[in-house]
Short mmCIF file of C-alpha atoms and ligand atoms in Angstrom, two decimals:
data_model
loop_
_atom_site.label_atom_id
_atom_site.label_comp_id
_atom_site.label_asym_id
_atom_site.label_seq_id
_atom_site.Cartn_x
_atom_site.Cartn_y
_atom_site.Cartn_z
CA MET A 1292 162.36 138.45 38.95
CA SER A 1293 160.50 140.54 36.43
CA THR A 1294 161.59 139.10 33.09
CA VAL A 1295 161.93 135.72 31.41
CA THR A 1296 165.26 135.45 29.60
CA LYS A 1297 165.94 133.50 26.44
CA GLU A 1298 168.14 131.12 28.44
CA GLN A 1299 165.16 130.42 30.71
CA ILE A 1300 162.96 129.71 27.67
CA VAL A 1301 165.54 127.19 26.44
CA ARG A 1302 165.72 125.59 29.89
CA TRP A 1303 161.90 125.51 30.01
CA LEU A 1304 161.83 123.50 26.78
CA GLU A 1305 164.55 121.13 28.04
CA SER A 1306 162.72 120.67 31.31
CA THR A 1307 159.41 120.14 29.46
CA ALA A 1308 161.03 117.32 27.47
CA ALA A 1309 162.29 115.72 30.70
CA VAL A 1310 158.94 116.07 32.48
CA LEU A 1311 157.00 114.65 29.53
CA GLU A 1312 159.39 111.70 29.34
CA ALA A 1313 158.97 111.08 33.09
CA ASN A 1314 155.15 111.32 32.77
CA LYS A 1315 154.82 109.38 29.53
CA GLY A 1316 153.22 106.38 31.25
CA TYR A 1317 150.91 108.55 33.35
CA LEU A 1318 149.62 110.54 30.35
CA THR A 1319 149.14 107.38 28.33
CA ASP A 1320 147.22 105.74 31.21
CA LEU A 1321 144.90 108.75 31.37
CA ASP A 1322 144.39 108.52 27.59
CA SER A 1323 143.76 104.78 27.78
CA ALA A 1324 140.71 105.46 29.98
CA ILE A 1325 138.99 107.88 27.55
CA GLY A 1326 141.03 107.79 24.32
CA ASP A 1327 143.49 105.60 22.46
CA ALA A 1328 146.37 105.39 24.95
CA ASP A 1329 148.87 107.47 22.99
CA HIS A 1330 149.00 110.93 24.60
CA GLY A 1331 152.17 110.17 26.60
CA THR A 1332 154.00 108.68 23.64
CA ASN A 1333 152.80 111.52 21.36
CA MET A 1334 154.12 114.23 23.68
CA ASP A 1335 157.36 112.39 24.43
CA ARG A 1336 158.06 111.78 20.74
CA GLY A 1337 157.33 115.42 19.90
CA PHE A 1338 159.59 116.87 22.57
CA LYS A 1339 162.40 114.44 21.74
CA LYS A 1340 162.28 115.95 18.22
CA VAL A 1341 162.22 119.42 19.78
CA MET A 1342 165.39 118.54 21.71
CA GLU A 1343 167.07 117.50 18.45
CA LYS A 1344 166.12 120.84 16.82
CA LEU A 1345 166.81 123.12 19.79
CA PRO A 1346 170.62 123.43 19.34
CA THR A 1347 170.06 124.80 15.82
CA VAL A 1348 167.94 127.73 17.09
CA ALA A 1349 169.11 128.27 20.69
CA ASP A 1350 171.03 131.42 19.63
CA LYS A 1351 167.97 132.92 17.88
CA ASP A 1352 165.33 135.16 19.51
CA ILE A 1353 162.50 133.78 21.66
CA GLY A 1354 159.93 134.16 18.86
CA ASN A 1355 162.09 132.13 16.52
CA ILE A 1356 162.74 129.43 19.12
CA LEU A 1357 159.04 129.00 19.97
CA LYS A 1358 157.97 128.98 16.31
CA THR A 1359 160.51 126.23 15.64
CA VAL A 1360 159.09 124.20 18.54
CA GLY A 1361 155.61 124.61 17.05
CA MET A 1362 156.63 123.53 13.56
CA THR A 1363 158.52 120.56 14.98
CA LEU A 1364 155.48 119.38 16.95
CA ILE A 1365 153.16 119.79 13.97
CA SER A 1366 155.45 117.72 11.76
CA SER A 1367 156.32 114.99 14.29
CA VAL A 1368 153.19 114.37 16.41
CA GLY A 1369 150.14 112.64 15.01
CA GLY A 1370 146.82 112.85 16.79
CA ALA A 1371 144.92 115.90 17.91
CA SER A 1372 147.60 117.13 20.29
CA GLY A 1373 150.33 117.62 17.64
CA PRO A 1374 148.60 120.34 15.61
CA LEU A 1375 147.06 121.86 18.76
CA TYR A 1376 150.28 122.17 20.77
CA GLY A 1377 152.09 123.04 17.53
CA THR A 1378 149.73 126.00 17.13
CA PHE A 1379 150.21 126.88 20.82
CA TYR A 1380 153.99 127.36 20.39
CA MET A 1381 153.73 128.89 16.90
CA ARG A 1382 151.27 131.54 18.03
CA GLY A 1383 153.14 132.08 21.29
CA GLY A 1384 156.28 132.60 19.21
CA MET A 1385 154.53 135.12 16.95
CA ALA A 1386 153.67 137.14 20.07
CA ALA A 1387 157.36 137.06 21.09
CA ASP A 1388 158.66 138.16 17.69
CA ALA A 1389 162.32 139.32 17.82
CA LYS A 1390 162.40 139.36 21.63
CA GLU A 1391 165.49 138.31 23.61
CA GLU A 1392 163.61 138.48 26.90
CA LEU A 1393 159.99 138.77 28.04
CA GLU A 1394 158.64 141.37 30.43
CA ALA A 1395 155.58 140.34 32.43
CA ASP A 1396 153.23 141.91 29.85
CA ASP A 1397 155.07 140.11 27.03
CA LEU A 1398 154.58 136.81 28.85
CA VAL A 1399 150.83 137.54 29.05
CA ASN A 1400 150.81 138.24 25.29
CA VAL A 1401 152.66 134.99 24.57
CA LEU A 1402 150.24 132.86 26.58
CA GLN A 1403 147.26 134.78 25.17
CA GLY A 1404 148.43 134.15 21.59
CA ALA A 1405 149.16 130.50 22.36
CA VAL A 1406 145.76 129.82 23.96
CA ASP A 1407 143.87 131.79 21.27
CA GLY A 1408 145.68 129.64 18.70
CA ILE A 1409 144.55 126.37 20.32
CA ILE A 1410 140.95 127.59 20.57
CA GLN A 1411 140.87 128.81 16.96
CA ARG A 1412 142.36 125.55 15.72
CA GLY A 1413 140.39 123.10 17.89
CA ARG A 1414 137.17 125.07 18.46
CA ALA A 1415 136.86 123.78 22.04
CA GLN A 1416 134.76 125.76 24.49
CA PRO A 1417 135.48 125.92 28.23
CA GLY A 1418 133.94 122.82 29.84
CA ASP A 1419 134.43 120.55 26.78
CA LYS A 1420 137.01 118.53 28.78
CA THR A 1421 140.17 119.46 26.86
CA MET A 1422 143.49 121.19 27.40
CA VAL A 1423 141.57 124.47 27.10
CA ASP A 1424 140.10 123.78 30.56
CA ALA A 1425 143.60 124.03 32.09
CA LEU A 1426 144.92 126.76 29.78
CA LEU A 1427 142.11 129.36 29.95
CA PRO A 1428 142.04 129.55 33.78
CA ALA A 1429 145.85 129.72 33.73
CA LEU A 1430 145.77 132.65 31.31
CA ALA A 1431 143.18 134.49 33.41
CA ALA A 1432 145.21 133.95 36.58
CA LEU A 1433 148.44 135.09 34.89
CA LYS A 1434 146.75 138.28 33.68
CA ALA A 1435 145.32 139.08 37.11
CA ALA A 1436 148.59 138.41 38.93
CA VAL A 1437 150.65 140.43 36.43
CA ALA A 1438 148.21 143.35 36.62
CA ASP A 1439 148.74 143.21 40.37
CA SER A 1440 152.51 142.75 40.65
CA GLN A 1441 154.22 142.85 37.20
CA ASP A 1442 156.17 139.86 38.50
CA VAL A 1443 156.62 136.93 36.11
CA ARG A 1444 157.27 134.37 38.84
CA ALA A 1445 154.21 135.38 40.86
CA GLY A 1446 152.22 135.40 37.62
CA MET A 1447 153.29 131.89 36.66
CA ALA A 1448 152.72 130.59 40.19
CA ALA A 1449 149.11 131.79 39.96
CA ALA A 1450 148.79 130.38 36.44
CA VAL A 1451 150.04 126.94 37.47
CA ALA A 1452 147.70 126.79 40.47
CA ALA A 1453 144.78 127.67 38.20
CA ALA A 1454 145.86 125.11 35.58
CA GLU A 1455 146.03 122.41 38.26
CA GLN A 1456 142.52 123.26 39.45
CA GLY A 1457 141.24 123.37 35.86
CA MET A 1458 142.85 119.97 35.20
CA LYS A 1459 141.15 118.43 38.23
CA ASP A 1460 137.87 120.09 37.29
CA THR A 1461 137.87 118.10 34.01
CA ILE A 1462 137.18 114.87 35.98
CA PRO A 1463 133.38 115.28 36.31
CA LEU A 1464 132.97 116.73 32.80
CA GLN A 1465 131.60 114.90 29.78
CA ALA A 1466 133.92 115.28 26.77
CA ARG A 1467 132.53 117.23 23.83
CA LYS A 1468 135.69 117.41 21.67
CA GLY A 1469 138.23 114.90 20.44
CA ARG A 1470 138.24 111.12 20.75
CA ALA A 1471 136.95 111.15 24.33
CA SER A 1472 133.68 112.67 23.06
CA TYR A 1473 132.90 109.37 21.28
CA LEU A 1474 132.45 107.83 24.75
CA GLY A 1475 129.63 110.18 25.67
CA GLU A 1476 128.73 109.83 29.35
CA ARG A 1477 131.43 107.19 29.85
CA SER A 1478 134.04 109.97 29.62
CA ILE A 1479 132.74 111.30 32.97
CA GLY A 1480 134.92 110.52 36.00
CA HIS A 1481 138.30 110.64 34.22
CA GLN A 1482 140.89 113.43 34.16
CA ASP A 1483 141.59 114.77 30.68
CA PRO A 1484 145.07 113.83 29.39
CA GLY A 1485 145.58 117.07 27.44
CA ALA A 1486 144.63 119.25 30.43
CA THR A 1487 147.18 117.23 32.40
CA SER A 1488 150.00 117.79 29.91
CA SER A 1489 149.13 121.50 29.79
CA HIS A 1490 149.54 121.71 33.56
CA LEU A 1491 152.91 119.92 33.33
CA ILE A 1492 154.11 122.29 30.59
CA LEU A 1493 153.17 125.43 32.53
CA ASN A 1494 154.65 124.04 35.74
CA ALA A 1495 157.93 123.38 33.91
CA LEU A 1496 158.10 127.11 33.08
CA LEU A 1497 157.42 128.11 36.68
CA GLU A 1498 160.24 125.85 37.85
CA VAL A 1499 162.89 127.54 35.70
CA LEU A 1500 161.97 131.07 36.86
P1 ADP B 2213 144.32 111.90 19.96
O1 ADP B 2213 143.07 112.27 20.71
O2 ADP B 2213 144.23 112.22 18.53
O3 ADP B 2213 144.75 110.48 20.26
P2 ADP B 2213 146.17 112.84 21.98
O4 ADP B 2213 145.81 111.59 22.70
O5 ADP B 2213 147.65 113.11 21.84
O6 ADP B 2213 145.50 112.86 20.53
O7 ADP B 2213 145.54 114.10 22.70
C1 ADP B 2213 144.28 114.03 23.33
C2 ADP B 2213 143.99 115.36 24.00
O8 ADP B 2213 143.83 116.37 23.01
C3 ADP B 2213 142.72 115.37 24.80
O9 ADP B 2213 142.93 114.92 26.12
C4 ADP B 2213 142.29 116.83 24.77
O10 ADP B 2213 142.81 117.56 25.87
C5 ADP B 2213 142.95 117.37 23.52
N1 ADP B 2213 141.99 117.72 22.48
C6 ADP B 2213 141.36 116.88 21.63
N2 ADP B 2213 140.58 117.58 20.78
C7 ADP B 2213 140.71 118.89 21.12
C8 ADP B 2213 140.16 120.12 20.64
N3 ADP B 2213 139.32 120.15 19.59
N4 ADP B 2213 140.54 121.28 21.24
C9 ADP B 2213 141.39 121.26 22.28
N5 ADP B 2213 141.95 120.14 22.77
C10 ADP B 2213 141.61 118.97 22.22
MG1 MG B 2214 145.12 109.77 22.14
#
C-alpha cells in the first residue's frame, strides 16, 4: 500500500471521532490530574461537529477536507487544544492542496505542515510535556521509514510506535506549557492528555491503511 486515498482520509476522520468518543473518560481523567478535566469532552465535542460537517465536504479534495476539519475544531473547541488541533488539520490540509490521494512523500509533507503549525501556534519545545512530545517523534519516524520504504503503512506504523513512546515519555516531565505548567513540579508523574490524544489520532490513521 503506497498511497492514502481520499476515502481512507474520510474513514480516518470517522474512526478518530469514534476513538475519541470511546476515550473521552480516559482523556478527561488524565486532564483532571494536571489540568481542568475537559480534554476528553473538548475532543469529543470537536469531532462530533466534524462528523456533522464531513458529509458536506466528503466529495472535495483531501486539502479541502482537512482544512474544513481544522476550521470546525477552531470554532467548536474551547481550551488550548481547539486552536492547536485546528491549526494541525488546517496546515496539514494546506500541504495536501487539491490532492485526491497522498503518496508517501505527500503524507510526510502533510504531517510536517501539521506539526509545524502546532509548534508555531503554541510555541512548545520538545520536553515541555505537550502533544508536541508525541507528534515530533512520530514525524521523525515517519520520515525515516518513508525514506527507507516509500510505504505509507510502514511509515505510519513507525510513526505510531514513536508517538506511543513519546506519550509515555511525558510522564516524568515537568510541564512548561499550558494549564499543567501552573502545577510546577506537581505535574511530574502524570501522562500528558494532549500527547495521548495525538497518539490516538495517529493510530486511527494507521488502522484505516
Ligand atoms: P486546556 O488546557 O485549555 O483545558 P485541553 O485540556 O483540551 O485544553 O488540552 C490540554 C492539552 O493541550 C495539554 O495536555 C497539552 O498537550 C496541550 N497543550 C497545551 N498548551 C500547549 C502548547 N502551548 N503547545 C502545544 N500543546 C499544548
Ligand atoms: Mg483541559
